[in-house]
PDB file of C-alpha atoms in Angstrom:
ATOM      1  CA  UNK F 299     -29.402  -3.285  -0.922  1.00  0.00           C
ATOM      2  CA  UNK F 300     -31.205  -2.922   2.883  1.00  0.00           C
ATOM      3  CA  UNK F 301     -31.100   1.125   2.354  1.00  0.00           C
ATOM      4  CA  UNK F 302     -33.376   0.469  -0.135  1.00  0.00           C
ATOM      5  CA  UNK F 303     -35.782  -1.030   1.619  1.00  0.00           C
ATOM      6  CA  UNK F 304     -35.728   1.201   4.295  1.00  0.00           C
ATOM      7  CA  UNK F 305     -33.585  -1.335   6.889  1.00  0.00           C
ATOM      8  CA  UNK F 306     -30.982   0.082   8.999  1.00  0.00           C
ATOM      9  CA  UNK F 307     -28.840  -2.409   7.481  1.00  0.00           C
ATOM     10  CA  UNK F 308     -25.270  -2.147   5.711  1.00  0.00           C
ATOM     11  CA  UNK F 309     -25.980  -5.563   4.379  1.00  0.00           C
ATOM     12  CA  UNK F 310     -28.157  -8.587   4.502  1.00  0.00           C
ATOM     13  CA  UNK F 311     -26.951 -11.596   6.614  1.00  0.00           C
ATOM     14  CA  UNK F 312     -28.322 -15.454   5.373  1.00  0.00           C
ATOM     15  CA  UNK F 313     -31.049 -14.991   8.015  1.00  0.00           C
ATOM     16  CA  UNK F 314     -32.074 -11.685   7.112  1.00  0.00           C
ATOM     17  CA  UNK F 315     -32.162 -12.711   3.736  1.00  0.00           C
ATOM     18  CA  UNK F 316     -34.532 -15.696   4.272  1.00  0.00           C
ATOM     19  CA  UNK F 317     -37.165 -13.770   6.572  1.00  0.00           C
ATOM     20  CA  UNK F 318     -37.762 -10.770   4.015  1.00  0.00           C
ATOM     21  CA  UNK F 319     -38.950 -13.315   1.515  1.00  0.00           C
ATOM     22  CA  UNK F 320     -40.808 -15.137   3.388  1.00  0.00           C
ATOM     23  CA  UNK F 321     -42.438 -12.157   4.535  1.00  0.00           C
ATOM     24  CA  UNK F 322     -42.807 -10.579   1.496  1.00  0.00           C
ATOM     25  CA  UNK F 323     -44.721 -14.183   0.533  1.00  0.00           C
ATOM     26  CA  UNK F 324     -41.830 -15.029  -2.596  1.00  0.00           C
ATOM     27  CA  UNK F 325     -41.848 -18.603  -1.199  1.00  0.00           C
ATOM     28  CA  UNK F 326     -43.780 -20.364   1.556  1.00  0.00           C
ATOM     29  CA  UNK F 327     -40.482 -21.669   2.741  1.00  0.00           C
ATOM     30  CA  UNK F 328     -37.169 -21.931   1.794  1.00  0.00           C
ATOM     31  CA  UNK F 329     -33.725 -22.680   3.854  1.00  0.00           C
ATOM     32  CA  UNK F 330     -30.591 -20.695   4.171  1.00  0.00           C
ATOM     33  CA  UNK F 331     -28.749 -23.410   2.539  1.00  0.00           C
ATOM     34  CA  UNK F 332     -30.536 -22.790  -0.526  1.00  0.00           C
ATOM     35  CA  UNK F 333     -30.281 -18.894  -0.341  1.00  0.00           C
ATOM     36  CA  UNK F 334     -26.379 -19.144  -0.114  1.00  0.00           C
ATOM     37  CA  UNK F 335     -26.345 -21.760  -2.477  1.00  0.00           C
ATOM     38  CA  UNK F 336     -28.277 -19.517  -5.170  1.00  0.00           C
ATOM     39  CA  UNK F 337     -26.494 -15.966  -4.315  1.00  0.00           C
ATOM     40  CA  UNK F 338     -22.815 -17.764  -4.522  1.00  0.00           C
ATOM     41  CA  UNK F 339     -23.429 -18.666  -8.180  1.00  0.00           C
ATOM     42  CA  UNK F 340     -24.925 -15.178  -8.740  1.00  0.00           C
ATOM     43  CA  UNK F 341     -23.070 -12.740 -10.713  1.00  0.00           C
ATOM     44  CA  UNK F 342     -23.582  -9.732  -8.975  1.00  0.00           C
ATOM     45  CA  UNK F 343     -22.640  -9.822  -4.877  1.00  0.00           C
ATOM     46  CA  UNK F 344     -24.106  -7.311  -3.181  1.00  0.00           C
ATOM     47  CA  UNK F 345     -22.564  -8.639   0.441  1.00  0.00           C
ATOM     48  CA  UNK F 346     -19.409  -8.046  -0.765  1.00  0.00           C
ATOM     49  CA  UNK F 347     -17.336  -4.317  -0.934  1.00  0.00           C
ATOM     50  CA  UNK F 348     -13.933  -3.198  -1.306  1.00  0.00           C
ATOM     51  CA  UNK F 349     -12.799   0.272  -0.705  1.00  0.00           C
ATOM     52  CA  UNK F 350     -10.812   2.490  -3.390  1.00  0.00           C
ATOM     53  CA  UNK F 351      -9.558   6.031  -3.864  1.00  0.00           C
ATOM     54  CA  UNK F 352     -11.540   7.242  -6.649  1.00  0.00           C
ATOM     55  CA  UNK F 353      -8.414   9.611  -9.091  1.00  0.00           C
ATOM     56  CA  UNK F 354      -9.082  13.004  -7.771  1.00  0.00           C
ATOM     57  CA  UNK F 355      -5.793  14.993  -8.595  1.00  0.00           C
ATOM     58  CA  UNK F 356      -6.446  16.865 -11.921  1.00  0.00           C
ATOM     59  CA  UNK F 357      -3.337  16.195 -13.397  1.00  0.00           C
ATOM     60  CA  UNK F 358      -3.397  12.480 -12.576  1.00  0.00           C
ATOM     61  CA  UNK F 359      -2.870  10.767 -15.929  1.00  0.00           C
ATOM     62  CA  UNK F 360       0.129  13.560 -16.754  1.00  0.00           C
ATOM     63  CA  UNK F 361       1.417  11.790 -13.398  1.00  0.00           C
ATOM     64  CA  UNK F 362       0.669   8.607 -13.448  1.00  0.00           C
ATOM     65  CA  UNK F 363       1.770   7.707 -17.089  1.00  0.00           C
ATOM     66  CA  UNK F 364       5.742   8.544 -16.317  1.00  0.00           C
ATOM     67  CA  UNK F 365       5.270   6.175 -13.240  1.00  0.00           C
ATOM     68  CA  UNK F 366       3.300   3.326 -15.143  1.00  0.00           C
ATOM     69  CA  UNK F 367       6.463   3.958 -17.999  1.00  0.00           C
ATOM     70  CA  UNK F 368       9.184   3.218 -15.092  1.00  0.00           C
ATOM     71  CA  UNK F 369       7.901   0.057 -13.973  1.00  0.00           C
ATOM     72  CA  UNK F 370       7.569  -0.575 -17.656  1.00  0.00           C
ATOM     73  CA  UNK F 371      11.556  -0.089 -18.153  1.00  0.00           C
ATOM     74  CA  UNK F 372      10.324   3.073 -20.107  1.00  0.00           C
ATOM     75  CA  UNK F 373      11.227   7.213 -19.329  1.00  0.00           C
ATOM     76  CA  UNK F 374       9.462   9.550 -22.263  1.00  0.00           C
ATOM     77  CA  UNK F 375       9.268   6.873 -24.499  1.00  0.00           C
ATOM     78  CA  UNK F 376      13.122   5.359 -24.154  1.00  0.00           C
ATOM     79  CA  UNK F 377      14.015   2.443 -22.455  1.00  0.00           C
ATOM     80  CA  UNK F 378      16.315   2.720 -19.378  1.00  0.00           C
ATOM     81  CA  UNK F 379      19.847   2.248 -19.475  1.00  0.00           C
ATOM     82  CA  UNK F 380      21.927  -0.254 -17.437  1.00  0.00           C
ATOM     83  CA  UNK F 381      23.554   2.952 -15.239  1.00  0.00           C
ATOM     84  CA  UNK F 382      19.598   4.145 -14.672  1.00  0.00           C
ATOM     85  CA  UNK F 383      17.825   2.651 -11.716  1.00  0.00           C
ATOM     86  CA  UNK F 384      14.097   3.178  -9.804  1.00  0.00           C
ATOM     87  CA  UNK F 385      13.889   3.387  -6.286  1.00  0.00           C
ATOM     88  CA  UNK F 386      10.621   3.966  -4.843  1.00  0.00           C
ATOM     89  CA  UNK F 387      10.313   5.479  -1.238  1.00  0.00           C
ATOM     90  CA  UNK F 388       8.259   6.584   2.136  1.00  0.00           C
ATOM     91  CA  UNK F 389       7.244   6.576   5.313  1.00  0.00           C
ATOM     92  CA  UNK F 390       5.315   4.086   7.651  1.00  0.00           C
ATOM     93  CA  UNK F 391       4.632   6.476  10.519  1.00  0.00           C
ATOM     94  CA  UNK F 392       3.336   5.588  13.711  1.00  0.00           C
ATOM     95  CA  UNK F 393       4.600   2.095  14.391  1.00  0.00           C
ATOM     96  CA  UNK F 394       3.855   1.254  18.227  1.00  0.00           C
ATOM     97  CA  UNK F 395       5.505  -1.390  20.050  1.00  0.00           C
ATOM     98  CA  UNK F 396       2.823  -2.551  22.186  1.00  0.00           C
ATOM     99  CA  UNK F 397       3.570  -4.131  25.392  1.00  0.00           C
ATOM    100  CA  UNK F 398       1.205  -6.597  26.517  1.00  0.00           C
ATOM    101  CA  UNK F 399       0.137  -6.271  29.819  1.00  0.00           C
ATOM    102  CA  UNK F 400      -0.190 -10.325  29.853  1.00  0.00           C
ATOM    103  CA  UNK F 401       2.045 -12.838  28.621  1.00  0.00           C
ATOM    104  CA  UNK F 402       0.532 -14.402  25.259  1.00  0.00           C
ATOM    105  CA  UNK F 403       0.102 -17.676  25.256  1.00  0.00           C
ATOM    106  CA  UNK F 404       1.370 -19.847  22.768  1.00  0.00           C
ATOM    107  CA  UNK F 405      -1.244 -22.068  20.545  1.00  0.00           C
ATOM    108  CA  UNK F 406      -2.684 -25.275  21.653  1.00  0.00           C
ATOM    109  CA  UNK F 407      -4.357 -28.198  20.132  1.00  0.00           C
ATOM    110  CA  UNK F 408      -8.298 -26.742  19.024  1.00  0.00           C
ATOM    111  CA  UNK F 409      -6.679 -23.608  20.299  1.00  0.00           C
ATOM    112  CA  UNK F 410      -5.076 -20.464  18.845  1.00  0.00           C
ATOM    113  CA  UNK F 411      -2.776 -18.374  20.339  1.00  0.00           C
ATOM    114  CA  UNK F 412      -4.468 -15.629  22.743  1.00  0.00           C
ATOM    115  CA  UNK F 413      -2.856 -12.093  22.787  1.00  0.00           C
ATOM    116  CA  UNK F 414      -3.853  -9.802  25.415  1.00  0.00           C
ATOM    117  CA  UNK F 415      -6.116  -7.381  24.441  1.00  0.00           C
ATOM    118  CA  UNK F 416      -4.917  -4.692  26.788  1.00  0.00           C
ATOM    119  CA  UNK F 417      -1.332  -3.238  26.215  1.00  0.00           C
ATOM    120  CA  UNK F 418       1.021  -0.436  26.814  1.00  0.00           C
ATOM    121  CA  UNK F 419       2.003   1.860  24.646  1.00  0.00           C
ATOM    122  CA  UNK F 420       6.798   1.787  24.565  1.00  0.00           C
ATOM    123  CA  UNK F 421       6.820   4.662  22.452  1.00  0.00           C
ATOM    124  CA  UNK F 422       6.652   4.706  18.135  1.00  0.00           C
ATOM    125  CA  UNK F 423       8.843   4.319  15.063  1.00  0.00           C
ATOM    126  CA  UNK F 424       8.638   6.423  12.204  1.00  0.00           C
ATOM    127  CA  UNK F 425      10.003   3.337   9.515  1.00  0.00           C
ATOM    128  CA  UNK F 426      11.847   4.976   6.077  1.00  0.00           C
ATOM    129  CA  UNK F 427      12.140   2.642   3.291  1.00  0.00           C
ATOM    130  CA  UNK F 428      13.484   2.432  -0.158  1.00  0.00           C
ATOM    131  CA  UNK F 429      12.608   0.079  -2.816  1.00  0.00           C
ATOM    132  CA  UNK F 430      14.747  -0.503  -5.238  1.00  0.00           C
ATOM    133  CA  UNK F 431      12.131  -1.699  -8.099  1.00  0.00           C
ATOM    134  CA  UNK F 432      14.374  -3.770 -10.516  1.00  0.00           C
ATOM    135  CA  UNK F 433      16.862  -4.859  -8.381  1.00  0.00           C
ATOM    136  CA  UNK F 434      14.731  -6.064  -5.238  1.00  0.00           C
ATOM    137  CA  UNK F 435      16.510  -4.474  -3.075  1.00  0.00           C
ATOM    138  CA  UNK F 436      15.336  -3.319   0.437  1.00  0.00           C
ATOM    139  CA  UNK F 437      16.966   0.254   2.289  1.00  0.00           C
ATOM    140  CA  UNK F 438      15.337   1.327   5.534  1.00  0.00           C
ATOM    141  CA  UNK F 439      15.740   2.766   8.918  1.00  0.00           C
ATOM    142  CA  UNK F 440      13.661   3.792  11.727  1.00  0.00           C
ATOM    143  CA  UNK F 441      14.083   7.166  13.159  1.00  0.00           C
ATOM    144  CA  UNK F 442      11.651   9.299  15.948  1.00  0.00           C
ATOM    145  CA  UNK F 443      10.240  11.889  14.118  1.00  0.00           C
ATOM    146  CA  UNK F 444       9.413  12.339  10.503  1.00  0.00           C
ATOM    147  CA  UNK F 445      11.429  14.911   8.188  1.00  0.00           C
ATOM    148  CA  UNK F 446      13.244  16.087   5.591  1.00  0.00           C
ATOM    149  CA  UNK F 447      16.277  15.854   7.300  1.00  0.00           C
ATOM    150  CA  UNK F 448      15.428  11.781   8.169  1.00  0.00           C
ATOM    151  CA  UNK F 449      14.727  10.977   4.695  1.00  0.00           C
ATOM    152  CA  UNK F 450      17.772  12.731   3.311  1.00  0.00           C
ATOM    153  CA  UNK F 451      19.902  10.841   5.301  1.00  0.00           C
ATOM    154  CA  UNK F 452      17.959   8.001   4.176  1.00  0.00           C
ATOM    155  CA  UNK F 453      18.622   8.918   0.273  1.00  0.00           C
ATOM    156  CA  UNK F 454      22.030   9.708   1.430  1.00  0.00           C
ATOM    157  CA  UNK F 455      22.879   6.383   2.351  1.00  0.00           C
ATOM    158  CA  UNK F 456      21.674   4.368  -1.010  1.00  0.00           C
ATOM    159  CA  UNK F 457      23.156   6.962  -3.199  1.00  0.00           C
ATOM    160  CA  UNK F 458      26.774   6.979  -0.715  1.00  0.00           C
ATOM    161  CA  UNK F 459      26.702   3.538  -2.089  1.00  0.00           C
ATOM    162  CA  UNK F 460      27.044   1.649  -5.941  1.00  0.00           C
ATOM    163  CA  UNK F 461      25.562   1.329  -7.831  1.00  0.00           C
ATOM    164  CA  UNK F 462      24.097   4.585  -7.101  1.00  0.00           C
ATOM    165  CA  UNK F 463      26.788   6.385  -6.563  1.00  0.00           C
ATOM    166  CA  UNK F 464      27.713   6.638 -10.515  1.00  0.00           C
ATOM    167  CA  UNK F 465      24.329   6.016 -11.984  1.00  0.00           C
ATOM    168  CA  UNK F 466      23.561   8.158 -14.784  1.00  0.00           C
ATOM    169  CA  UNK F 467      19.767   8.473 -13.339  1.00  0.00           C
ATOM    170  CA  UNK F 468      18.544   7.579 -10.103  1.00  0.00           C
ATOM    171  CA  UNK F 469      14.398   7.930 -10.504  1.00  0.00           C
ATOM    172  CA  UNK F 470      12.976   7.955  -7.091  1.00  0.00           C
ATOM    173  CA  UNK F 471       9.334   7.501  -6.642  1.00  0.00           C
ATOM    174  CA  UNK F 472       7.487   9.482  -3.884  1.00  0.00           C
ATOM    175  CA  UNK F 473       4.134  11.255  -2.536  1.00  0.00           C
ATOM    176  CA  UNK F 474       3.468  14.292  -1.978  1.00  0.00           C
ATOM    177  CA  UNK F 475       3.670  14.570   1.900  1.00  0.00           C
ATOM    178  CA  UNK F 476       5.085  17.891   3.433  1.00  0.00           C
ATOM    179  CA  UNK F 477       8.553  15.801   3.873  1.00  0.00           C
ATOM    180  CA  UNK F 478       9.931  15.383  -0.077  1.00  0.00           C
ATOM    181  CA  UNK F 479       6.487  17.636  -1.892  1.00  0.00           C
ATOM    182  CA  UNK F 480       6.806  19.867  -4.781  1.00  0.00           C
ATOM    183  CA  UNK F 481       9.474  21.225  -6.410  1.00  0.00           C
ATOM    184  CA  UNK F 482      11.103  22.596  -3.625  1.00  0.00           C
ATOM    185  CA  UNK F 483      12.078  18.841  -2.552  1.00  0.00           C
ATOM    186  CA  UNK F 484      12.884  18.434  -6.173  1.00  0.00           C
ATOM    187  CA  UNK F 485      15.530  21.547  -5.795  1.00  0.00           C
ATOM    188  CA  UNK F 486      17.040  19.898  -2.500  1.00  0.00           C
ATOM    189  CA  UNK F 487      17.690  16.482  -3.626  1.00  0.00           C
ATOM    190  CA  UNK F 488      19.082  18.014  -7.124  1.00  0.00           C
ATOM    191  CA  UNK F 489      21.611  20.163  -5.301  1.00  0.00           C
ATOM    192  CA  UNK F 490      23.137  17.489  -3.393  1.00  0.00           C
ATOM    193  CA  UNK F 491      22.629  14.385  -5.491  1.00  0.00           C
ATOM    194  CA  UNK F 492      22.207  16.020  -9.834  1.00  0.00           C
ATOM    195  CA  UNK F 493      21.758  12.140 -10.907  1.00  0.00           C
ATOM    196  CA  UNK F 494      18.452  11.971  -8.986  1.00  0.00           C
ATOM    197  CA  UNK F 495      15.026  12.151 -10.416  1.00  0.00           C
ATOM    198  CA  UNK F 496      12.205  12.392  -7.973  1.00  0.00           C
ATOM    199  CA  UNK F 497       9.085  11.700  -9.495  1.00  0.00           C
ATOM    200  CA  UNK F 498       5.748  12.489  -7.325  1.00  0.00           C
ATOM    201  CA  UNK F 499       2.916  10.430  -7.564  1.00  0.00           C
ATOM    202  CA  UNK F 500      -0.457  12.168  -8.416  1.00  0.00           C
ATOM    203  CA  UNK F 501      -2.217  13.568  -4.934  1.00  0.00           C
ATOM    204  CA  UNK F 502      -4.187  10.807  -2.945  1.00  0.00           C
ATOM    205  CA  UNK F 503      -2.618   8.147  -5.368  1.00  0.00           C
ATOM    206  CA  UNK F 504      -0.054   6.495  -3.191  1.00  0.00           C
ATOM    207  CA  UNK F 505      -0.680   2.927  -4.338  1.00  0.00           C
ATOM    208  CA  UNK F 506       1.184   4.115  -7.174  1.00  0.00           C
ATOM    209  CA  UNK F 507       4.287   3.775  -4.890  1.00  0.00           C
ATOM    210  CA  UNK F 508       5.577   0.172  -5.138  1.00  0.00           C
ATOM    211  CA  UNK F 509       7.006   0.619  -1.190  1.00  0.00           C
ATOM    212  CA  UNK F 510       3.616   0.442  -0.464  1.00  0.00           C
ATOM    213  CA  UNK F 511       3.373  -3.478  -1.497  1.00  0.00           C
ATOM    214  CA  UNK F 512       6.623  -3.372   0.843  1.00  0.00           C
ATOM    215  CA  UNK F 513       4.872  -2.092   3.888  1.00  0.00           C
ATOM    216  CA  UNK F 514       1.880  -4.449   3.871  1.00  0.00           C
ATOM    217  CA  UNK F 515       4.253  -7.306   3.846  1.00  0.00           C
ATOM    218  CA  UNK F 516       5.939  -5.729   6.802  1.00  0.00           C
ATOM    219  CA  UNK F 517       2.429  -4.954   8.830  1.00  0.00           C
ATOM    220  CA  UNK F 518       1.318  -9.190   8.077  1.00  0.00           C
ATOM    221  CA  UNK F 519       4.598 -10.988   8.460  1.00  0.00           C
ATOM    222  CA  UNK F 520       6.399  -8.386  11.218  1.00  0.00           C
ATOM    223  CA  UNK F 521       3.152  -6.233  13.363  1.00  0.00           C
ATOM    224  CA  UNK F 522       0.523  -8.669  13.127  1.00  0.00           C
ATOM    225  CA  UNK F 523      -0.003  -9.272  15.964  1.00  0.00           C
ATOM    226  CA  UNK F 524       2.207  -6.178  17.891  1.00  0.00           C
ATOM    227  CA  UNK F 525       3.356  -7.562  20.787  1.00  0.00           C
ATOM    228  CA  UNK F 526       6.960  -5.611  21.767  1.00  0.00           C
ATOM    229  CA  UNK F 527       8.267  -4.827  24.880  1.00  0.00           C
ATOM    230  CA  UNK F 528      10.727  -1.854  23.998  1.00  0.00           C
ATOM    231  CA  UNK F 529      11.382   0.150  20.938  1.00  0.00           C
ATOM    232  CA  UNK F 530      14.861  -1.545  20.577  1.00  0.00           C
ATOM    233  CA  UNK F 531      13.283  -4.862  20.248  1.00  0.00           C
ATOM    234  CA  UNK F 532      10.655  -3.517  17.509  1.00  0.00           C
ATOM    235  CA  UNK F 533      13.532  -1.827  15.515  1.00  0.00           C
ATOM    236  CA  UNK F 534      15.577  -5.291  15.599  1.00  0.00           C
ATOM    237  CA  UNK F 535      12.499  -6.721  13.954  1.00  0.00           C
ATOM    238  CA  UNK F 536      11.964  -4.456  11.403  1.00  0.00           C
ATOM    239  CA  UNK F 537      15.293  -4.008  10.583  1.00  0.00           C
ATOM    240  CA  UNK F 538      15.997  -8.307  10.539  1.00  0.00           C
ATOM    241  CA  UNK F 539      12.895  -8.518   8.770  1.00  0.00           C
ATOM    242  CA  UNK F 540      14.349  -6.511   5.477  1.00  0.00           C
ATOM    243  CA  UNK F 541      18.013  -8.459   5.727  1.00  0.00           C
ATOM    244  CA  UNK F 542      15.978 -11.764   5.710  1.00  0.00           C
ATOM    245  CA  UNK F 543      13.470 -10.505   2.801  1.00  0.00           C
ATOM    246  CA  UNK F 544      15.958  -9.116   0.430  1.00  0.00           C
ATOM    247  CA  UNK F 545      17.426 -12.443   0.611  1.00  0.00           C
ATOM    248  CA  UNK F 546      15.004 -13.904  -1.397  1.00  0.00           C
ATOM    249  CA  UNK F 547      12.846 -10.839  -2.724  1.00  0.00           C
ATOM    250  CA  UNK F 548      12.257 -10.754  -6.783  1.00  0.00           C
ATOM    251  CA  UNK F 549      11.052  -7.278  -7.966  1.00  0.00           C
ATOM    252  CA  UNK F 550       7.362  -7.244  -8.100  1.00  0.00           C
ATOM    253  CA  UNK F 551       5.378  -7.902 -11.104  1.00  0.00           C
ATOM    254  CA  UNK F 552       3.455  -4.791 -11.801  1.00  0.00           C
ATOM    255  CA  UNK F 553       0.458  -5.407 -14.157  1.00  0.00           C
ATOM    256  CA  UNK F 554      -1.044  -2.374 -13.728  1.00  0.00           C
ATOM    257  CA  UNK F 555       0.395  -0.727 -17.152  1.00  0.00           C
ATOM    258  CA  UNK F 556      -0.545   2.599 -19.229  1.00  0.00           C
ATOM    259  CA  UNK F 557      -2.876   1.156 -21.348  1.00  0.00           C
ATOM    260  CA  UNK F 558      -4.606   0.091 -18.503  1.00  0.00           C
ATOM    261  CA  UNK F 559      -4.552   3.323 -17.650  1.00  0.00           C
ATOM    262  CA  UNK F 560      -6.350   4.523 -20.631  1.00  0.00           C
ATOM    263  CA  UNK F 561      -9.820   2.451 -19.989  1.00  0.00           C
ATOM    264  CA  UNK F 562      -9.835   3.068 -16.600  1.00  0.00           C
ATOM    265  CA  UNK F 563      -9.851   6.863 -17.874  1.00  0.00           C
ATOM    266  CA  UNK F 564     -12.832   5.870 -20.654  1.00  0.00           C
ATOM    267  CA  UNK F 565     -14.483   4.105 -18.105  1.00  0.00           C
ATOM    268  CA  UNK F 566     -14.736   6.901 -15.590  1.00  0.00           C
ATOM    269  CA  UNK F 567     -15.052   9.614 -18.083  1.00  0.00           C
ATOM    270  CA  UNK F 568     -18.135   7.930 -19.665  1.00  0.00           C
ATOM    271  CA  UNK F 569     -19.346   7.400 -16.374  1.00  0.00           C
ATOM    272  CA  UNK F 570     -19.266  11.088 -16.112  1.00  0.00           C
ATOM    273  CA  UNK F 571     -20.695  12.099 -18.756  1.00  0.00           C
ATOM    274  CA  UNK F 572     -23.463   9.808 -17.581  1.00  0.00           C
ATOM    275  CA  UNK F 573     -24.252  11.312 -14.383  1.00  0.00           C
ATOM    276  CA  UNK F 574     -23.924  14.842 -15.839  1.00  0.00           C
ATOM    277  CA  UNK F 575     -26.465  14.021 -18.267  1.00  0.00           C
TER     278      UNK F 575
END
């Protein structure tokens, strides 16, 4: 890596690459060709990163497991009924319609389209969505402001509704943000709804959430690029966008599974006990 050579570097580029061994006299001359052609068949790529949220809530296999067990058709070690269901559920805050202060113009031959890189800001959506994780089935609205009252009235309206309405368990899935946290939200959905189950997903840990595999469709096939004039018109897109997926959405296949959970565990515990040491 360039750090450890002292470069102030996050990577090396093809270029880079070829001048530090030439300087360093590995070769007397070699072409870039040849570099990329050797590093792509290489096991290990340095160039390349990802980021990930290393498990940091202490009680995060206790939580996960119950999750992993849903998506598995499983709850403490029975399977689910027909009359159970699993809806997971959040926010996507902060959803700007972003008026253009140019026309974009529509692609060309040897041309893409151009968006204006300037905008205006027509105000923001908070966007509340329900999953429903079996059935593939979308709920959502967009409100102002983020709440407890907004997302009641958003599990008010699937459980107003069959086959909610006289499930014998409705699991819901959600994070631990100040709107449905702890087991004060717990207490508030019980009182009003007794079939629901939330179940919170350990703390930093919301990929856990299957919306979340929701909202990044939403963000590449509805805001990317964001280029709304009004509010109104980025609500009627969001809101057309879930009618036209749930046509054709199948639930998602979750691979992700407890005993996958168990050597990621092994993994990071050894490599604990390795650093420790």
């Amino acid at each position: 890596m360039p750090h450890r050579k002292g470069f102030p570097l996050s990577r090396f580029s093809i270029a880079d690459l070829r001048q530090e061994v030439l300087d360093q006299g590995l070769v007397a001359e070699i072409s870039g060709a040849t570099i990329w052609r050797w590093l792509s068949k290489d096991a290990i790529c340095p160039w390349r990163h990802r980021t990930w949220i290393f498990p940091r809530d202490p009680l995060f296999v206790e939580k996960t497991g119950p999750i992993l067990g849903l998506y598995q058709g499983l709850w403490q070690g029975h399977f689910l009924g027909p009359k159970d269901f699993v809806l997971s559920a959040d926010e996507k805050t902060g959803i700007q319609a972003r008026h253009r202060e140019h026309p974009s113009v529509p692609p060309a031959p040897g041309r893409p389209a151009l968006l204006e890189h300037e905008y205006e800001r027509a105000g923001a959506w908070v966007y509340l969505a329900a999953w429903d994780v079996r059935r593939a089935k979308v709920f959502g609205r967009c409100v102002k402001k983020n709440g407890s009252a907004p997302f009641d009235s958003l599990v008010g309206e699937v459980m107003s509704q069959e086959p909610y309405r006289s499930a014998a368990r409705v699991f819901w899935i959600i994070d631990n943000c100040s709107t449905h946290r702890g087991q004060k939200c717990v207490q508030r959905l019980q009182a009003r709804w007794p079939s629901i189950i939330p179940v919170h997903t350990p703390i930093h840990a919301s990929w856990l959430n299957q919306i979340e595999i929701y909202f990044s469709v939403v963000q590449r096939k509805v805001l990317t690029p964001n280029d709304f004039d009004s509010l109104s018109k980025l609500e009627e897109a969001l809101l057309a966008f879930q009618e036209r997926y749930e046509k054709s959405a199948a639930p998602f296949q979750w691979t992700f599974i407890r005993e996958d959970l168990a050597r990621l565990m092994i993994r990071l515990n050894a490599k604990s006990l390795a650093e420790a040491a």
